[in-house]
XYZ file of C-alpha atoms in Angstrom:
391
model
C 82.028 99.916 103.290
C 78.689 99.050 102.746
C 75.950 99.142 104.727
C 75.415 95.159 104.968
C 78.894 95.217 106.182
C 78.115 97.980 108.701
C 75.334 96.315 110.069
C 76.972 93.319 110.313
C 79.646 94.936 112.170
C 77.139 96.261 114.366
C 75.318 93.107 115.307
C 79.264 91.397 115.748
C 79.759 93.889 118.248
C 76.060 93.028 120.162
C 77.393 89.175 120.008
C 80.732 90.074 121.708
C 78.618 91.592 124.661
C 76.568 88.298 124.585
C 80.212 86.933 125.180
C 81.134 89.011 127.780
C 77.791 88.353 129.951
C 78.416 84.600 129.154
C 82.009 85.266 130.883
C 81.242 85.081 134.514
C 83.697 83.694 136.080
C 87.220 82.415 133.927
C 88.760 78.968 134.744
C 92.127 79.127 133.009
C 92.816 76.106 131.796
C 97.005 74.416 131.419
C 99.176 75.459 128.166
C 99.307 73.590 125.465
C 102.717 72.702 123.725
C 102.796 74.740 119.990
C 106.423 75.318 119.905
C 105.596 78.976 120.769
C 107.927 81.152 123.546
C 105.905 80.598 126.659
C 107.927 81.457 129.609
C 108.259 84.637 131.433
C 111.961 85.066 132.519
C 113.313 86.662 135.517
C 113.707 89.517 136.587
C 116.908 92.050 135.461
C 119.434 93.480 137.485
C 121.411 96.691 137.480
C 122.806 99.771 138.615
C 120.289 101.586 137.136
C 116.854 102.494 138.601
C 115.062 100.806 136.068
C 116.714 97.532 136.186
C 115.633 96.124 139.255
C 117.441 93.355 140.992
C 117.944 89.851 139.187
C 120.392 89.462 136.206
C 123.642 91.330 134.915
C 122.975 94.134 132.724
C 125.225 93.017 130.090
C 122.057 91.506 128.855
C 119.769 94.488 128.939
C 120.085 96.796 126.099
C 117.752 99.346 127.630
C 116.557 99.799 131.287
C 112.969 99.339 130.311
C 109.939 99.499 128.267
C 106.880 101.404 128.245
C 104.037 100.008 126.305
C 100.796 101.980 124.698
C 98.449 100.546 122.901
C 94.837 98.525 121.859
C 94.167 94.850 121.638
C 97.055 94.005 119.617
C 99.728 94.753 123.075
C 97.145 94.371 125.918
C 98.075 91.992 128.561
C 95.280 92.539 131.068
C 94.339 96.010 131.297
C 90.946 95.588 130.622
C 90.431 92.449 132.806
C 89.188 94.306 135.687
C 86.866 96.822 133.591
C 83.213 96.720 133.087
C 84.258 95.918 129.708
C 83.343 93.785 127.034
C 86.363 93.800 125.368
C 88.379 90.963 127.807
C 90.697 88.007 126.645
C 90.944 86.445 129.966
C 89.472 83.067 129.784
C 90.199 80.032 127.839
C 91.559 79.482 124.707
C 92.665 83.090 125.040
C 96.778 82.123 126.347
C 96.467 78.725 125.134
C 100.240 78.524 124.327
C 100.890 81.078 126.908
C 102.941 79.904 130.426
C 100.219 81.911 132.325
C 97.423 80.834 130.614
C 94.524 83.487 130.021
C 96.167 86.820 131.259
C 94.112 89.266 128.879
C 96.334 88.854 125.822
C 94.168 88.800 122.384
C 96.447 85.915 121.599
C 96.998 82.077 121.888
C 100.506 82.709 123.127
C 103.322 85.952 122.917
C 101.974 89.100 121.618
C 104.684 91.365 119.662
C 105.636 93.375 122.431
C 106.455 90.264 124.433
C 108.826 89.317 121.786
C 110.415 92.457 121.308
C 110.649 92.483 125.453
C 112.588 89.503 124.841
C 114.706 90.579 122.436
C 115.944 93.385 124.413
C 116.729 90.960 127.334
C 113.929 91.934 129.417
C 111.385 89.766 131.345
C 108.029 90.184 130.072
C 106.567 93.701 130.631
C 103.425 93.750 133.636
C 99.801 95.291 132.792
C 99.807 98.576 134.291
C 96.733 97.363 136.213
C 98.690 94.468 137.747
C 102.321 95.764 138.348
C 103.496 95.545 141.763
C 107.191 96.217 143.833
C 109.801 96.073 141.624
C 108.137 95.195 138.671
C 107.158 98.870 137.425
C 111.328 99.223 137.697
C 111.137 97.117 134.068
C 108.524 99.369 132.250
C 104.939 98.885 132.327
C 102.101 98.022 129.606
C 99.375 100.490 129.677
C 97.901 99.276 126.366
C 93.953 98.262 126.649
C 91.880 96.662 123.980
C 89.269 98.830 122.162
C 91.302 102.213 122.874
C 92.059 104.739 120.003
C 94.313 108.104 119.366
C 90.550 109.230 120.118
C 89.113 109.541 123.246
C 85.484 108.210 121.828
C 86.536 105.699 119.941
C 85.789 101.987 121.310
C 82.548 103.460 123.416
C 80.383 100.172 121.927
C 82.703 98.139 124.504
C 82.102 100.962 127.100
C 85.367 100.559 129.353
C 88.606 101.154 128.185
C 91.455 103.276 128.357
C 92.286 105.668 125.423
C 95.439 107.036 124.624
C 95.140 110.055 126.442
C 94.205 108.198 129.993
C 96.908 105.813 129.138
C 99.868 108.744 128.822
C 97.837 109.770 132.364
C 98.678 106.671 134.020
C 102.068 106.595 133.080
C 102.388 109.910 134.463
C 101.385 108.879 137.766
C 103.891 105.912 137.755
C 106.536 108.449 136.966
C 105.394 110.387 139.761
C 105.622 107.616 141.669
C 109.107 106.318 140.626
C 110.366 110.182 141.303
C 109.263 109.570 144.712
C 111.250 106.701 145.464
C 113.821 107.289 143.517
C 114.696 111.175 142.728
C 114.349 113.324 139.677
C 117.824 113.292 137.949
C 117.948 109.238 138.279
C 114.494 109.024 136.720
C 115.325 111.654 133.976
C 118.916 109.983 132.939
C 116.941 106.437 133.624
C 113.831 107.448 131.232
C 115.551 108.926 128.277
C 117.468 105.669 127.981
C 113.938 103.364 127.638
C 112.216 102.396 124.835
C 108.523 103.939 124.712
C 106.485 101.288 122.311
C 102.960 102.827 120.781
C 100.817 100.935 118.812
C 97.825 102.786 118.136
C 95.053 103.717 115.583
C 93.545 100.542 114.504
C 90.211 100.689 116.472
C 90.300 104.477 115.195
C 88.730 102.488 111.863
C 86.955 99.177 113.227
C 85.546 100.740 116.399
C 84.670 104.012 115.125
C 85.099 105.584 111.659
C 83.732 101.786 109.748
C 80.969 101.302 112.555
C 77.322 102.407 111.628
C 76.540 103.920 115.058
C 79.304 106.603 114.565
C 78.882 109.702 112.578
C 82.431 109.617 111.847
C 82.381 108.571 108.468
C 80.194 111.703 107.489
C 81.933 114.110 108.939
C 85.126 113.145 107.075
C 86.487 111.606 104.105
C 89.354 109.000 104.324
C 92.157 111.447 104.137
C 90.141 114.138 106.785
C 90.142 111.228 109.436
C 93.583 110.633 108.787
C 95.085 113.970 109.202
C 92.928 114.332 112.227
C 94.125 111.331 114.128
C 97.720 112.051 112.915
C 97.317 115.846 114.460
C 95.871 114.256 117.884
C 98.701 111.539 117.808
C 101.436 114.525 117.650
C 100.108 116.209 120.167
C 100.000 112.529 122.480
C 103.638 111.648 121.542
C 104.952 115.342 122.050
C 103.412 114.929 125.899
C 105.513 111.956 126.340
C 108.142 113.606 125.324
C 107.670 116.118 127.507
C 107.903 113.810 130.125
C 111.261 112.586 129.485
C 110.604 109.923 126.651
C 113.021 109.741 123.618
C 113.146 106.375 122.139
C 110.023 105.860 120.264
C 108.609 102.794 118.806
C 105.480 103.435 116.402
C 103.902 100.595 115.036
C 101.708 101.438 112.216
C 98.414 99.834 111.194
C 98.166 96.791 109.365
C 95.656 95.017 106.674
C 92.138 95.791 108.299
C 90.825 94.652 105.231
C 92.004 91.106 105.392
C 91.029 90.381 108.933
C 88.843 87.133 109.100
C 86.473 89.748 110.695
C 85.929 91.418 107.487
C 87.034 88.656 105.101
C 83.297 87.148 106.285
C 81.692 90.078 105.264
C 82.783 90.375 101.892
C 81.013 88.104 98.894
C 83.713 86.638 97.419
C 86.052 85.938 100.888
C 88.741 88.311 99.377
C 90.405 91.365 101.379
C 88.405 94.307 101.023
C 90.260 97.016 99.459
C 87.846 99.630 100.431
C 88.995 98.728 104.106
C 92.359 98.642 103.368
C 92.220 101.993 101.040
C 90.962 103.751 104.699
C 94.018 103.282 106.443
C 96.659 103.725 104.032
C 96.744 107.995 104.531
C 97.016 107.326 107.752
C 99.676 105.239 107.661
C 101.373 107.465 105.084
C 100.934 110.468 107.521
C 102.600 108.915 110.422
C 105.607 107.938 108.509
C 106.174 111.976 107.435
C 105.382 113.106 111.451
C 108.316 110.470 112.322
C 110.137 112.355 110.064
C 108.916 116.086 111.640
C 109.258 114.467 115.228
C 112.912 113.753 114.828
C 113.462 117.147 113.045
C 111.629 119.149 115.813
C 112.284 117.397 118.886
C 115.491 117.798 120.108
C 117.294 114.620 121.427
C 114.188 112.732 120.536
C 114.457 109.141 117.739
C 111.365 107.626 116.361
C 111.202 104.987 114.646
C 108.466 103.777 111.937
C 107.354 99.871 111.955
C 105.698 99.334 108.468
C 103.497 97.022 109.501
C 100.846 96.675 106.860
C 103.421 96.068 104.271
C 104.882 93.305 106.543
C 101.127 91.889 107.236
C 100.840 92.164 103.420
C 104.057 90.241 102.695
C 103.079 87.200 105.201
C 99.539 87.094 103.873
C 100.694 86.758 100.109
C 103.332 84.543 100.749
C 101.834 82.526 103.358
C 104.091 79.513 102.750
C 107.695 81.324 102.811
C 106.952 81.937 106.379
C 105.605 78.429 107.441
C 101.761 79.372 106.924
C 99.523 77.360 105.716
C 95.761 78.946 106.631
C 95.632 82.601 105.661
C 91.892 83.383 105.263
C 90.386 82.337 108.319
C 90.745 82.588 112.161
C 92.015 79.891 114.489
C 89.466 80.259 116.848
C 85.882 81.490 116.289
C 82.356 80.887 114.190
C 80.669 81.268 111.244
C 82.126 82.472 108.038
C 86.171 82.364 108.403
C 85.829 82.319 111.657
C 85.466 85.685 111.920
C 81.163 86.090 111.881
C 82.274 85.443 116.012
C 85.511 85.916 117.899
C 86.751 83.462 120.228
C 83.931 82.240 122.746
C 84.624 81.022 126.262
C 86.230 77.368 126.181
C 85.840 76.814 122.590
C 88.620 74.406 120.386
C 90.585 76.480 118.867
C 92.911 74.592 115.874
C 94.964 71.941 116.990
C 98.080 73.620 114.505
C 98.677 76.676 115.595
C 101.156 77.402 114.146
C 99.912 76.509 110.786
C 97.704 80.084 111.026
C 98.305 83.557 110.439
C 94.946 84.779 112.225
C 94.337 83.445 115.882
C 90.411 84.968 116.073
C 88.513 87.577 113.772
C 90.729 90.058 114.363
C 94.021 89.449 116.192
C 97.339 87.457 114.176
C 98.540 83.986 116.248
C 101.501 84.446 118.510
C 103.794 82.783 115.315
C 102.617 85.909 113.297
C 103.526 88.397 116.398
C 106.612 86.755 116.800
C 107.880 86.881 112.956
C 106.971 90.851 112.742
C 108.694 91.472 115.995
C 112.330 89.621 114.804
C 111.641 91.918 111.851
C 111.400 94.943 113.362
C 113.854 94.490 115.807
C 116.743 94.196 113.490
C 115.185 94.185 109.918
C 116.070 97.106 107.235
C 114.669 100.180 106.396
C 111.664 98.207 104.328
C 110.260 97.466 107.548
C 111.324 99.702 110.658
C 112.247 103.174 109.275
C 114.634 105.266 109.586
C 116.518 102.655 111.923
C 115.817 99.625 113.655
C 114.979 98.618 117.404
C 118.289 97.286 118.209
C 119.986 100.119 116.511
C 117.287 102.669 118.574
C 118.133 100.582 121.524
C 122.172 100.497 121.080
C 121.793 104.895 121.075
């Protein structure tokens, strides 16, 4: 990267905590129709402890979900943080029933999809889960977090990975509590465990000038350092009873609108994208040494810059007709700033693959969900999610 992208990256940052201070108080203002999923369903029913009371379980293929994450998942974690990175005000939710709840989104984020697609309601924020609610799973993912602890420190609060398998310690605790050890053990094996992490390791911390990162290691250094922190993270959830894993890899940093508005000529950067390919390589072989070394324990792989790469060359097969610039933001592609406080976003929605400078519309979270949830071994490797759910 070079350094008039780095600095520019560093002033974007400064302009984001402008945006924050500007962000008082959020109004949420009413949905607006885009043809995108907007409604929460109810609540699931069940004999076991993780259903809750509501629906038959016939259509439930898991007792629940347990979400980790940055940005991409979030659903409010961060709303109550002295935080600049926040997604609760308007047009944040625009397509969303709720409105503004923290998603980085105009409408369903991928997790919501997949939630569906299992036949559960919508997972709750960790932050805001109440009663019954944690009996569905809970989403602990916060925008800005990394696999390392320091990465996302320009936005100061957040909640890495490591707090994040903390807190979902404590619920367990808590379930245990109410509910006893063997029904919690039986109960957590059976749910899915979704982590979607790594992506802020690169724009929040080895690509940003105020880090050191970047001289310490080389591309394929940083990669096989994350990858031996993120086997350590994923063997503690195991450890507490997880065996279903979900691991979403990282997609094309270096076609974000973000960085699109650095570059001269508006292409994708493949310097940017060149940084995170070893680490997606790497995770795919510590799938592989997971399942091999973990008794009882399936992960599963979702190839997710291959699938960005697909949509964003072939904008057209899947219905898109603006690939190179944000929805909602300013300046150059719409990515120079992310989404401010009560600006228009694009009337067609739909129509985009980006929704701000860094985060894909709900349409794009949607389509790589459906993929992954019962797509082939191009996409989700070495099974799906409905064939990891259906064990």
């Amino acid at each position: 990267m070079t350094n008039k992208m780095r600095r520019f990256t560093f002033i974007h940052v400064f302009l984001l905590f402008l945006t924050a201070c500007f962000v008082a108080a959020q109004v949420p203002m009413p949905p607006q129709d885009s043809g995108i999923p907007a409604t929460p369903k109810a609540s699931p029913a069940g004999g076991d402890p993780f259903y809750g009371q509501g629906r038959p379980t016939s259509e439930e293929m898991v007792p629940a979900m347990f979400i980790f994450g940055d940005s991409l998942i979030d659903n409010g974690n961060n709303n109550n943080l002295p935080s600049f990175a926040k997604a609760n005000y308007y047009p944040y939710g625009i397509d969303f029933d709720g409105g503004p709840t923290g998603r980085f989104s105009n409408g369903y984020t991928m997790v919501d999809e997949i939630a569906d697609l299992l036949g559960l309601p919508l997972i709750p924020a960790h932050s805001e889960a109440t009663g019954e609610a944690v009996m569905h799973g809970l989403n602990y993912a916060s925008a800005a977090a990394g696999i390392l602890d320091v990465t996302g420190r320009n936005f100061v609060g957040r909640i890495p990975f490591n707090q994040q398998i903390t807190n979902f310690e404590s619920t367990l605790d808590q379930i245990t509590d109410n509910l006893g050890a063997d029904a919690v053990s039986q109960s957590i094996a059976k749910c899915v465990f979704f982590v979607g992490m790594g992506s802020n390791d690169y724009l929040n911390n080895y690509m940003m000038p105020n880090y050191n990162t970047r001289n310490q290691y080389t591309s394929t250094q940083y990669a096989d350092l994350l990858v031996t922190q993120f086997t350590r993270q994923l063997t503690s959830l195991y450890n507490l009873g997880a065996r279903k894993f979900v691991l979403s890899g990282v997609g094309s940093l270096g076609c974000i609108p973000s960085v699109l508005a650095q570059v001269p000529n508006g292409r994708c950067s493949d310097d940017v994208d060149k940084l995170v390919v070893p680490f997606n390589d790497n995770v795919r072989s510590m799938v592989n040494n997971l399942n091999g070394n973990l008794p009882g324990a399936k992960f599963i792989h979702i190839d997710i810059y291959h699938m960005f790469k697909d949509i964003l060359n072939n904008p057209r097969l899947y219905g898109f007709s603006v690939a190179d610039r944000g929805c909602c933001g300013i300046g150059r592609n719409r990515g120079q700033i992310t989404c401010l406080p009560f600006q228009t976003p694009c009337p067609n929605r739909d129509q985009y693959v980006f929704w701000d400078a860094f985060h894909p519309t709900a349409k794009v979270n949607i389509i790589m969900a459906r993929r992954a949830f019962d797509g082939d071994a191009s996409v989700v490797y070495p099974m799906n999610i409905k064939q990891l759910a259906s064990l």
